[in-house]
Coordinates of C-alpha atoms in Angstrom, one line a residue:
Chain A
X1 CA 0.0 0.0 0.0
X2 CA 1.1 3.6 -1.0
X3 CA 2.2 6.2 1.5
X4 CA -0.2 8.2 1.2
X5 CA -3.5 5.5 1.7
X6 CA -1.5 4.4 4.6
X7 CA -1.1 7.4 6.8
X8 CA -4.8 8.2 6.1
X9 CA -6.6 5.3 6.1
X10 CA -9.5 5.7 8.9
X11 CA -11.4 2.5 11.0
X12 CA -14.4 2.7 12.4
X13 CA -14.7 3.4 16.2
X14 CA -18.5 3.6 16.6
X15 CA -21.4 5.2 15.2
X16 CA -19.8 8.6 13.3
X17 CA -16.7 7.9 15.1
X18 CA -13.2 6.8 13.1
X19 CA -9.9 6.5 14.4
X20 CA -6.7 7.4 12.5
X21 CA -3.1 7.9 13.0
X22 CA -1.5 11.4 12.0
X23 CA 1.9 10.0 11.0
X24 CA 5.3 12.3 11.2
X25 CA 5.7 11.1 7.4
X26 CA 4.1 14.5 6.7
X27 CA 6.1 16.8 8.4
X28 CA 6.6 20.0 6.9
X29 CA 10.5 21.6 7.1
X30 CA 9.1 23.9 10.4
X31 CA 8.0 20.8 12.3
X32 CA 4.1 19.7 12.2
X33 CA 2.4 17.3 9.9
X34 CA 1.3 19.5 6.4
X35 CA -2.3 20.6 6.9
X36 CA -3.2 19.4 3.3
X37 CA -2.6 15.8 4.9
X38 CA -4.5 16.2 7.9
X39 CA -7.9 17.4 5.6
X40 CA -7.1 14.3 3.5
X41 CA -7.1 12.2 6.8
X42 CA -10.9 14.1 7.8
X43 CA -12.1 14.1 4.1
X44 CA -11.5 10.3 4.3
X45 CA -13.5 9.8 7.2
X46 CA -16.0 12.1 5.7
X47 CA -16.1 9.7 2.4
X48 CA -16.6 6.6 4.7
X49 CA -20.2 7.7 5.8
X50 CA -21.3 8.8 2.9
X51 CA -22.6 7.4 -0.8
X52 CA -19.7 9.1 -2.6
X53 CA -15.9 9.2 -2.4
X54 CA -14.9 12.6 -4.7
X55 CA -14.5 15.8 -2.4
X56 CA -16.1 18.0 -4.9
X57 CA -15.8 20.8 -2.2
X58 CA -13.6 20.5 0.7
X59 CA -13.0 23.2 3.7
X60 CA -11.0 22.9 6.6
X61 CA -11.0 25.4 9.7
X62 CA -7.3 24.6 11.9
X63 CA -8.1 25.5 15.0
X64 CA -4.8 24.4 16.8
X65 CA -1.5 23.3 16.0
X66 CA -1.2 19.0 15.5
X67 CA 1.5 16.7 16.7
X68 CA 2.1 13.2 15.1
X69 CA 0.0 10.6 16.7
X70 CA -3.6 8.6 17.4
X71 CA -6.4 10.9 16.4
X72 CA -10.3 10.9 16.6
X73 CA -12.4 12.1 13.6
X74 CA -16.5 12.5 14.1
X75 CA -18.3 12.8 11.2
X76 CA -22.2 14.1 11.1
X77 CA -23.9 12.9 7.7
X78 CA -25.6 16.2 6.9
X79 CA -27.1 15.6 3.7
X80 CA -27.5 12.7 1.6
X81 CA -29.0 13.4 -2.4
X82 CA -29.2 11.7 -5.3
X83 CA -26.0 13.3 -7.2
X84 CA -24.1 14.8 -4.0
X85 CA -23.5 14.4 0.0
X86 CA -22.5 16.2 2.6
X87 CA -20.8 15.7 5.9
X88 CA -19.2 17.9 8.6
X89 CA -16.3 16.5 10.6
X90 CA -13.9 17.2 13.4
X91 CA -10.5 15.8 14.3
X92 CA -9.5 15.3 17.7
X93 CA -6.1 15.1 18.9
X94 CA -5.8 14.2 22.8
X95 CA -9.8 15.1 23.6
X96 CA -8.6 18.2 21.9
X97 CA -10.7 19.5 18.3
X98 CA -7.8 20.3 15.7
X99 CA -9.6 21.2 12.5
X100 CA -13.5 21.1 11.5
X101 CA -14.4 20.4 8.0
X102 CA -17.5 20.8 6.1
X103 CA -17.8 18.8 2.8
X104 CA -20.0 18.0 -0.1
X105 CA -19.0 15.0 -2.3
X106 CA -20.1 13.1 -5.4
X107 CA -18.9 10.9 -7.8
X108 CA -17.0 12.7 -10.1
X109 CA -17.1 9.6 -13.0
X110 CA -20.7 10.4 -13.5
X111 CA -20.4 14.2 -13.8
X112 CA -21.3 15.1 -17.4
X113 CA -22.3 18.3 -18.6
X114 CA -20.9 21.5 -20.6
X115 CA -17.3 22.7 -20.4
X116 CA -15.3 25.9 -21.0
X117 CA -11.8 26.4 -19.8
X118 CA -10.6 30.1 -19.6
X119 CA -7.5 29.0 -17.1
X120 CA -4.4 28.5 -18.3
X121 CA -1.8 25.4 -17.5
X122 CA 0.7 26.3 -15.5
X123 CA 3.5 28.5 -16.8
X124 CA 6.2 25.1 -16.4
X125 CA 9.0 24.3 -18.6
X126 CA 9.7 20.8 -19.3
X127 CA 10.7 18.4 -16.6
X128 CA 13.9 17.5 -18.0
X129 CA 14.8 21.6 -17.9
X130 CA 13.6 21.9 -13.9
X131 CA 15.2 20.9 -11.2
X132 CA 14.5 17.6 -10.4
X133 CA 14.4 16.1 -6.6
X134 CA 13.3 12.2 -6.1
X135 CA 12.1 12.2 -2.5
X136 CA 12.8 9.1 -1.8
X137 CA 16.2 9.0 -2.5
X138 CA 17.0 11.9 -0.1
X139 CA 16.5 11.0 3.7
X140 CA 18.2 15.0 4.6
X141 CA 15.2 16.5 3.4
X142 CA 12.1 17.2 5.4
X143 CA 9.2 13.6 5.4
X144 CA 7.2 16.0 3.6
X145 CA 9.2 16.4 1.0
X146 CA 10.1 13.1 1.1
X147 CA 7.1 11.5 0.2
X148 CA 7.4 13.2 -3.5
X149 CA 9.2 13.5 -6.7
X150 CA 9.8 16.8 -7.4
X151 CA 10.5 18.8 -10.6
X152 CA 10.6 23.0 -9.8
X153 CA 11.5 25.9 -12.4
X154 CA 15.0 26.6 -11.0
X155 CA 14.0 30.5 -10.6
X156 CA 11.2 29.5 -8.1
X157 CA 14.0 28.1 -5.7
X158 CA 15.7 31.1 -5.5
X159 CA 13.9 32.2 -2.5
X160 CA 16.3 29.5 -0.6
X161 CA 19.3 31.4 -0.9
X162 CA 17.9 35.1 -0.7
X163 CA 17.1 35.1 -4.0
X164 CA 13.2 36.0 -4.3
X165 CA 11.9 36.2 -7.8
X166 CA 9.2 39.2 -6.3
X167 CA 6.1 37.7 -8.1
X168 CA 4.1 35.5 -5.2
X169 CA 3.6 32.6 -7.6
X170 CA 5.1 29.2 -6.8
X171 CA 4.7 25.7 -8.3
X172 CA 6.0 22.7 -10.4
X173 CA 5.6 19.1 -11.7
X174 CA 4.8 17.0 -8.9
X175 CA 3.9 13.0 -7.9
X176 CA 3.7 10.8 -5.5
X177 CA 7.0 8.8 -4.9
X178 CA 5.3 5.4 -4.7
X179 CA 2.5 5.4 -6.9
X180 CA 1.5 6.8 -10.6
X181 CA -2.3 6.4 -9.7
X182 CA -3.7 9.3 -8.0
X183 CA -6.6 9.4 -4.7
X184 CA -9.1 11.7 -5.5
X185 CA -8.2 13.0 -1.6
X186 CA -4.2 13.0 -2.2
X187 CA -5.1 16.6 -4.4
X188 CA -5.7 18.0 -0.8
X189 CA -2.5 16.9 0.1
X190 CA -1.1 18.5 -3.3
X191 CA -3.2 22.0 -3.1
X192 CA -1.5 22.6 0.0
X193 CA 2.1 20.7 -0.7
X194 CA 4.3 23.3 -2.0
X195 CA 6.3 26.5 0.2
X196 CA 4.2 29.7 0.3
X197 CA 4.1 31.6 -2.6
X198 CA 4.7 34.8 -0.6
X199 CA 8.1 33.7 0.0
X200 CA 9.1 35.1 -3.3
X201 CA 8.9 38.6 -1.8
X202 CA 11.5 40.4 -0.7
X203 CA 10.6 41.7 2.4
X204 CA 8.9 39.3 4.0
X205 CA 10.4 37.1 6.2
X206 CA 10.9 33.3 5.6
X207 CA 8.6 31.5 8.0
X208 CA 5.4 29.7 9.5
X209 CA 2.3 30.8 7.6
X210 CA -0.6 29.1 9.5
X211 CA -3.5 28.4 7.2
X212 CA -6.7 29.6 8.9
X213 CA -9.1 28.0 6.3
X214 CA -8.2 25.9 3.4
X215 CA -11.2 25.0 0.5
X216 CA -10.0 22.7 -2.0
X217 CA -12.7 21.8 -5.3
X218 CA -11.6 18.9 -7.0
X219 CA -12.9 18.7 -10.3
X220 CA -12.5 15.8 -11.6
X221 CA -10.0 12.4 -10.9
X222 CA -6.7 13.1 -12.3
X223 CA -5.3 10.4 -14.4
X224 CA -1.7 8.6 -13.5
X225 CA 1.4 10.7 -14.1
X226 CA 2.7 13.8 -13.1
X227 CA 0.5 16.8 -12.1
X228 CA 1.2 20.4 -12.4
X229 CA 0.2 22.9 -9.7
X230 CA 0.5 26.3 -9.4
X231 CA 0.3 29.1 -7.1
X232 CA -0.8 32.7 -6.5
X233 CA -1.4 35.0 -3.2
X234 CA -2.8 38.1 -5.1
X235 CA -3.9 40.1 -2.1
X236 CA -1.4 40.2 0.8
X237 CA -3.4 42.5 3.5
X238 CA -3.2 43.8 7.1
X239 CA -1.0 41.0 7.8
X240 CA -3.6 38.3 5.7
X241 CA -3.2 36.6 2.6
X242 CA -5.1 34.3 0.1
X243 CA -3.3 31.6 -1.6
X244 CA -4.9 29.9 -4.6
X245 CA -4.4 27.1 -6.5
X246 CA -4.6 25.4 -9.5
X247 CA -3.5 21.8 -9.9
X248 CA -3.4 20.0 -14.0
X249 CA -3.5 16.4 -14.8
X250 CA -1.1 14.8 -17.2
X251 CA -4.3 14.4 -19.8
X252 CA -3.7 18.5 -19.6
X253 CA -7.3 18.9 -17.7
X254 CA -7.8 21.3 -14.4
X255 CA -8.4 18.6 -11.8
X256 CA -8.4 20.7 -8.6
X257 CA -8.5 24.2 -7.3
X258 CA -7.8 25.6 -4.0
X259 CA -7.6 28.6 -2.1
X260 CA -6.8 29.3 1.5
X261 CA -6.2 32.2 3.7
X262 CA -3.4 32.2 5.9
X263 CA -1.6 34.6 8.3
X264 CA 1.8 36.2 6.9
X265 CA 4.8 34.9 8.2
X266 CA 6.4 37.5 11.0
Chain B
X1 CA -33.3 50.9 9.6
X2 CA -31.8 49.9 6.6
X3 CA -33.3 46.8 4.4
X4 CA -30.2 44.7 4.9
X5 CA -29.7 45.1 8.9
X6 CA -33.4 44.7 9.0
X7 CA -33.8 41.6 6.8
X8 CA -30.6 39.6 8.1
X9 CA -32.0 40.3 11.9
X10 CA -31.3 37.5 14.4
X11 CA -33.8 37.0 17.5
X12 CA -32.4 35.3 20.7
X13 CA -34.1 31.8 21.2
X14 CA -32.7 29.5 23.3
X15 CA -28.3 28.7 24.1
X16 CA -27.2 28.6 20.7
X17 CA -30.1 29.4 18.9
X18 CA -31.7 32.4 17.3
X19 CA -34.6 33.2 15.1
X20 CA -34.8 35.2 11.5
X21 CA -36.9 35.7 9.3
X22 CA -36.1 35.6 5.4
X23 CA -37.9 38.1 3.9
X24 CA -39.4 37.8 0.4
X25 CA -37.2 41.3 -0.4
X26 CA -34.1 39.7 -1.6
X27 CA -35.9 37.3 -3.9
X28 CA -33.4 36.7 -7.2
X29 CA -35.2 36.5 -10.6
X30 CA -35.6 32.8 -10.6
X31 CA -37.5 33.3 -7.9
X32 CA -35.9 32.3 -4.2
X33 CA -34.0 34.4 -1.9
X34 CA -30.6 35.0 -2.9
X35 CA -27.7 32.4 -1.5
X36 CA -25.5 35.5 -0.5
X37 CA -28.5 37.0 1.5
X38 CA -29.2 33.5 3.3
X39 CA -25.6 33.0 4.4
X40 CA -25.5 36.7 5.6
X41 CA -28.2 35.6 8.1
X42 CA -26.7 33.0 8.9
X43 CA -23.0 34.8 10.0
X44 CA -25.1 37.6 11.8
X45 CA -26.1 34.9 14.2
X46 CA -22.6 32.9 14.3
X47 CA -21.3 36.7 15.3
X48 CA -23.8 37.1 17.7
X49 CA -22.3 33.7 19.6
X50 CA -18.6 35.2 19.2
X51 CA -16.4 38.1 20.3
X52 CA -15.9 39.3 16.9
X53 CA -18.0 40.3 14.4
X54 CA -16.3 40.5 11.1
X55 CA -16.8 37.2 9.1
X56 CA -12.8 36.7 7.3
X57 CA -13.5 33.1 5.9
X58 CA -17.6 32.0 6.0
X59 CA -18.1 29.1 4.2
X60 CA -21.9 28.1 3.1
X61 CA -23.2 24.7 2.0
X62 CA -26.6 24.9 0.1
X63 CA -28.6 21.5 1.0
X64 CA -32.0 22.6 0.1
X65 CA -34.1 25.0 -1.9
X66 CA -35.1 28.2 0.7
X67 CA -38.7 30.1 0.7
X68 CA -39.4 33.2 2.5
X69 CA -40.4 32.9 6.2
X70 CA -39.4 32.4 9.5
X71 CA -36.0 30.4 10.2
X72 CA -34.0 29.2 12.9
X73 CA -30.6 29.2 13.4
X74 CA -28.4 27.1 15.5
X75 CA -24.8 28.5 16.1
X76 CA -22.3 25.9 17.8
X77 CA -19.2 27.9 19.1
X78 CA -16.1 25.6 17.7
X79 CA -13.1 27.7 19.7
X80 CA -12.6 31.5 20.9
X81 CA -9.1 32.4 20.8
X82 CA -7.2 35.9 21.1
X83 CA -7.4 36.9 17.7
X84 CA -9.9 34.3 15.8
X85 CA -13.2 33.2 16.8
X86 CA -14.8 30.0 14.9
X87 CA -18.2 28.9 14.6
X88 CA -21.0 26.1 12.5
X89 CA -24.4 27.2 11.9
X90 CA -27.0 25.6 10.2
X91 CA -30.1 27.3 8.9
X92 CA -33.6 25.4 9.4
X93 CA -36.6 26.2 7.7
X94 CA -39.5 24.2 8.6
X95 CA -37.7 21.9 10.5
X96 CA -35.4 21.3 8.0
X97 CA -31.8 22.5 7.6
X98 CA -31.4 24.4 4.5
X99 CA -27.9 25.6 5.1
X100 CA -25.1 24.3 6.9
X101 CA -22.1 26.7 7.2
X102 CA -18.5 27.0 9.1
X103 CA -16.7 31.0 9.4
X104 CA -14.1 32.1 11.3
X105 CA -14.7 35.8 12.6
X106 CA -12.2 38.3 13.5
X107 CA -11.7 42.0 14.4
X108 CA -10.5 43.6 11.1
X109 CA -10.0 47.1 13.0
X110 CA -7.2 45.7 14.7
X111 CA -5.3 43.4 11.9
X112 CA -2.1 45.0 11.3
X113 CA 0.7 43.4 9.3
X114 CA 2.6 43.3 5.8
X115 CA 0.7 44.3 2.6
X116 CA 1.5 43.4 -1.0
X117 CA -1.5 43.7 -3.8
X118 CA -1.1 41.9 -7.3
X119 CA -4.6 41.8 -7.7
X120 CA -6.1 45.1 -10.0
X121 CA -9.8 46.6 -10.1
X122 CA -12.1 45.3 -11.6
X123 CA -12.0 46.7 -15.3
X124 CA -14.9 48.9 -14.9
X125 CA -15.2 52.3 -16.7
X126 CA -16.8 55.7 -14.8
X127 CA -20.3 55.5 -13.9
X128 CA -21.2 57.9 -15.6
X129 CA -19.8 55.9 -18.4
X130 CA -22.6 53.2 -17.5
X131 CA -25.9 51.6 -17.5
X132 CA -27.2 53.3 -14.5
X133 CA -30.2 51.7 -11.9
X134 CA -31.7 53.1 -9.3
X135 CA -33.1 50.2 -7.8
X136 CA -36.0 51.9 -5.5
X137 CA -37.2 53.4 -8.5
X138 CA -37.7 50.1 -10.5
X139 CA -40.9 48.4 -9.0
X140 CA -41.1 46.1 -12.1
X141 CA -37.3 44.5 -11.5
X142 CA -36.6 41.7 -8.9
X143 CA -36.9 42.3 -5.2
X144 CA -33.1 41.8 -5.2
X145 CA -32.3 44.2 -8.2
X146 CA -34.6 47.2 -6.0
X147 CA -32.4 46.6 -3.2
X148 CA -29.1 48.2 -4.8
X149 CA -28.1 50.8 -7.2
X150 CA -25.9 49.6 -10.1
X151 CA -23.8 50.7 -12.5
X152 CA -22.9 48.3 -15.2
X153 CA -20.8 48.5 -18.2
X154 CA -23.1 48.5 -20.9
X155 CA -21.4 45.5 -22.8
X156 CA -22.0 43.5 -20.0
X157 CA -25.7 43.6 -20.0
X158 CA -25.7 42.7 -24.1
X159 CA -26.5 38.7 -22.7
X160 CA -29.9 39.5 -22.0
X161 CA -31.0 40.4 -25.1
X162 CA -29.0 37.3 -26.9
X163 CA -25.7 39.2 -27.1
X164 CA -23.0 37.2 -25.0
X165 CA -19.6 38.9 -24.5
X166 CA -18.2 35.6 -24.9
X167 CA -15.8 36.1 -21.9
X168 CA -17.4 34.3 -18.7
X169 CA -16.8 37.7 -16.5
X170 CA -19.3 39.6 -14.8
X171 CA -19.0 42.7 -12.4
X172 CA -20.4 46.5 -12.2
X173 CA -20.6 49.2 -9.3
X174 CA -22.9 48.8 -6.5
X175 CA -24.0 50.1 -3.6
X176 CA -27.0 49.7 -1.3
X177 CA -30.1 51.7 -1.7
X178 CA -30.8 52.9 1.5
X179 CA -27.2 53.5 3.3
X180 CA -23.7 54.7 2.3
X181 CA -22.3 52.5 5.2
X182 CA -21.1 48.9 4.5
X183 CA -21.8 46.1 7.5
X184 CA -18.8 44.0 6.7
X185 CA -21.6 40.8 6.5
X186 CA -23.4 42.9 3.4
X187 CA -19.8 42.1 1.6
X188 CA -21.0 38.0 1.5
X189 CA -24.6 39.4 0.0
X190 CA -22.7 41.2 -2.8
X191 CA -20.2 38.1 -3.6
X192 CA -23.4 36.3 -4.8
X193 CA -25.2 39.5 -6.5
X194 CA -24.4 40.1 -9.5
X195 CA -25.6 37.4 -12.8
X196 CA -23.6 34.5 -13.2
X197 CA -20.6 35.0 -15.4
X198 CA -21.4 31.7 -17.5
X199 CA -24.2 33.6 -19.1
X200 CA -21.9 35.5 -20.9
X201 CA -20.9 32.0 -22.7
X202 CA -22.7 31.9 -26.1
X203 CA -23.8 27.8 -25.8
X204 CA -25.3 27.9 -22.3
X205 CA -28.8 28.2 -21.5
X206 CA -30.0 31.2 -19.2
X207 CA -31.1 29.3 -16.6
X208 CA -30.7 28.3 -12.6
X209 CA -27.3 28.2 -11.6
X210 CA -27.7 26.8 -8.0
X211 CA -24.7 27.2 -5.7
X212 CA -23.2 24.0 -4.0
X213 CA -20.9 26.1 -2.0
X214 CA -19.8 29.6 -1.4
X215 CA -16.9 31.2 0.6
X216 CA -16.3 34.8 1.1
X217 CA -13.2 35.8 2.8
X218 CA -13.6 39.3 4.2
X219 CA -10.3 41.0 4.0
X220 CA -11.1 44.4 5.1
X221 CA -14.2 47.1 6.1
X222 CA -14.9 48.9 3.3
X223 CA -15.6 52.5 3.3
X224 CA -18.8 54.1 2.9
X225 CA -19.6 54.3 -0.7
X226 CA -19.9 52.5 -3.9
X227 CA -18.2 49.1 -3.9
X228 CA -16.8 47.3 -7.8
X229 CA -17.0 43.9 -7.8
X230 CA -15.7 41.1 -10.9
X231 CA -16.5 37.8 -11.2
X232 CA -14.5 35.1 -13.4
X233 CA -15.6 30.9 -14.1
X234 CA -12.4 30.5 -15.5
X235 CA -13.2 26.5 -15.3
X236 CA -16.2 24.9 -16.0
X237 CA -16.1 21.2 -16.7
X238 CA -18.0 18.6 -16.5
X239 CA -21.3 20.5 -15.5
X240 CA -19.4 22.5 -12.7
X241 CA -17.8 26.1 -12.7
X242 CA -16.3 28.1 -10.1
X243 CA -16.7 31.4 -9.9
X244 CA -14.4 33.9 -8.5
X245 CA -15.1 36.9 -7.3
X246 CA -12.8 40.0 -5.9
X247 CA -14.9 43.3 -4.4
X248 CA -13.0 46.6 -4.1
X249 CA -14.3 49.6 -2.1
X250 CA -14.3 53.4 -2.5
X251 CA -11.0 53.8 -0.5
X252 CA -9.2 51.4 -3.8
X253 CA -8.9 48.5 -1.6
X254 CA -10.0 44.8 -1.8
X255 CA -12.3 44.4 0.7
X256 CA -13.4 40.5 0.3
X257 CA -12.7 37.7 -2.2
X258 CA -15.2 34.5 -3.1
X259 CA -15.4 31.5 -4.8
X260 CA -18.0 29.1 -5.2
X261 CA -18.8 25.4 -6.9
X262 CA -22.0 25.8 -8.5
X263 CA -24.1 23.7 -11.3
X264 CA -24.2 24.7 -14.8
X265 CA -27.5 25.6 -16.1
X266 CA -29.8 23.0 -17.6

């Protein structure tokens, strides 16, 4: 079994009630497990009690900072239709609520209907012509980054060595280390996977950026392969900022957007 | 009082429960009260349960068509910290929830902190320049029209007599009728006022567009005065769109960003 259905696979625990295990595979480079991983682990749960597994819309409050370790998600079926469901959930950590979601879902193979794409793939170059980073292969790295192979424009790492590119836009080709096939749920993990795009500005410092609220859409199940993401924060303000996202399947289709607002690193 | 304050009213009734009434006044032209105005209602009585009152992240759920009438609404306090304040709601309407929604409230008089705006204005000429409506003048429009004054670029309007702009963007100047002053909850009423974009798109029906989800983030209290507010689908696929929406006030600053996932029309 992947990495990734591992660490956020859910078992029942009584009625509404799943247990889990927030694994330190998923550590981000400032310590605690990514928040895109811990609304995969909740949007699972969610999907369990419910008639449909696609997270059409996703949303996740963080209410407190999460260690590694055995955690409680409750789930209340709110709505059950025909074409879409929705749930609300909470994850507990130590008696203590971590992050509430609120979720509608569907199934995203029967969703059929008219189509017109204004958005734009990400501006990438080629893989071979980024800089390419196998996760697996590289135990001094962060687990987070770990868990991926990576392939970033070499002017959007910069920011590393004091060199910011002053544009808050940030992104690459990105996959799972251990599997080609992609979970529905893992473009949660993705839509909040890469280092805040406000890092490319000069004067901000380099630093925590805790995510108050993160919605991710996922539009429709990517096919294997690599997928592209990209982001922008387009309104830094009074100390908040919005990040959004865009993530691209290999069969060039929009499979997920996200946006989040977060508090500005100090 | 003004129409807004006095239509989005919450009543005490009960811990964690308060009473409304959705008025008929904010009726769209399809017919039902307008998604924007329900979750308004809805954040007026999650601020009522918290220590601040400006709504930066409400997300809404819609479950249910919503008729005029009396409503209740049940506000569970999730966490009260120093800064952030987060609460669920669900609206019920005969005895059924209609709503269910999750915010996050602040005090945006005292958010301080770096500032860096990519975003632009919406791409609106003068108003002078534009197709002006006084909306307490027109007793033959939609409740919801009567309730604001607009200014709209004329080229915009061309999709209701069979001319689409071809470009799935929306937007105008607006304010309310009956007060210069914006309550920072009015700002979720206006992400969800204006037509949807997709109408613009030459092979789409006009038609019901119903809203699956909605999230405004409020990013600042806007001035007194007209507002401008622009509205993109930049994907829709398979049946869905997003739209995006940015609001800027008089003072040239963005006061609140949305998205929502909505159904194509049929």
């Amino acid at each position: 079994m992947d990495a990734f259905s591992c660490d956020t696979a859910v078992e029942p625990a009584g009625p509404g009630r799943w247990r889990a295990t927030v694994t330190d595979r998923w550590n981000v480079p400032a310590g605690p497990p990514n928040g895109g991983y811990l609304l995969a682990i909740v949007a699972r749960a969610m999907a369990a009690e419910l008639p449909f597994s696609d997270p059409l819309t996703v949303t996740g409050h963080y209410l407190r900072p999460v260690s590694p370790g055995p955690a409680t998600i409750e789930v209340e079926v709110v709505r059950t239709g025909r074409r879409h469901a929705t749930a609300a959930a909470r994850m507990l950590r130590d008696g203590r609520e971590v992050l509430r979601a609120l979720g509608t879902f569907t199934d995203l193979a029967r969703a059929d209907g008219p189509r017109h794409i204004s958005a734009t793939p990400p501006p990438l170059p080629p893989r071979e012509q980024c800089a390419q980073l196998v996760g697996r292969e590289r135990p001094d790295i962060p687990p987070f980054a770990q868990r991926f192979d990576w392939a970033t424009p070499r002017e959007l790492l910069g920011w590393r060595e004091g060199r910011r590119s002053g544009q808050p836009q940030i992104g690459g080709w990105i996959r799972l280390t251990d599997t080609e096939t992609w979970d529905p749920l893992a473009l949660l993990l993705v839509a909040d996977a890469f280092a805040p795009a406000v890092f490319q500005l000069e004067d901000l410092p380099i630093g925590w950026v805790p995510t108050i609220e993160l919605t991710v859409h996922v539009r429709r199940r990517p096919v294997p392969g690599w997928l592209r993401a990209w982001f922008t924060t387009d309104v830094l303000l009074d100390g908040y900022l919005n990040e959004d996202g865009i993530i691209w399947d290999d069969a060039d289709q929009p499979v997920a957007m996200s946006r989040q607002i977060a508090l500005a690193p100090r």
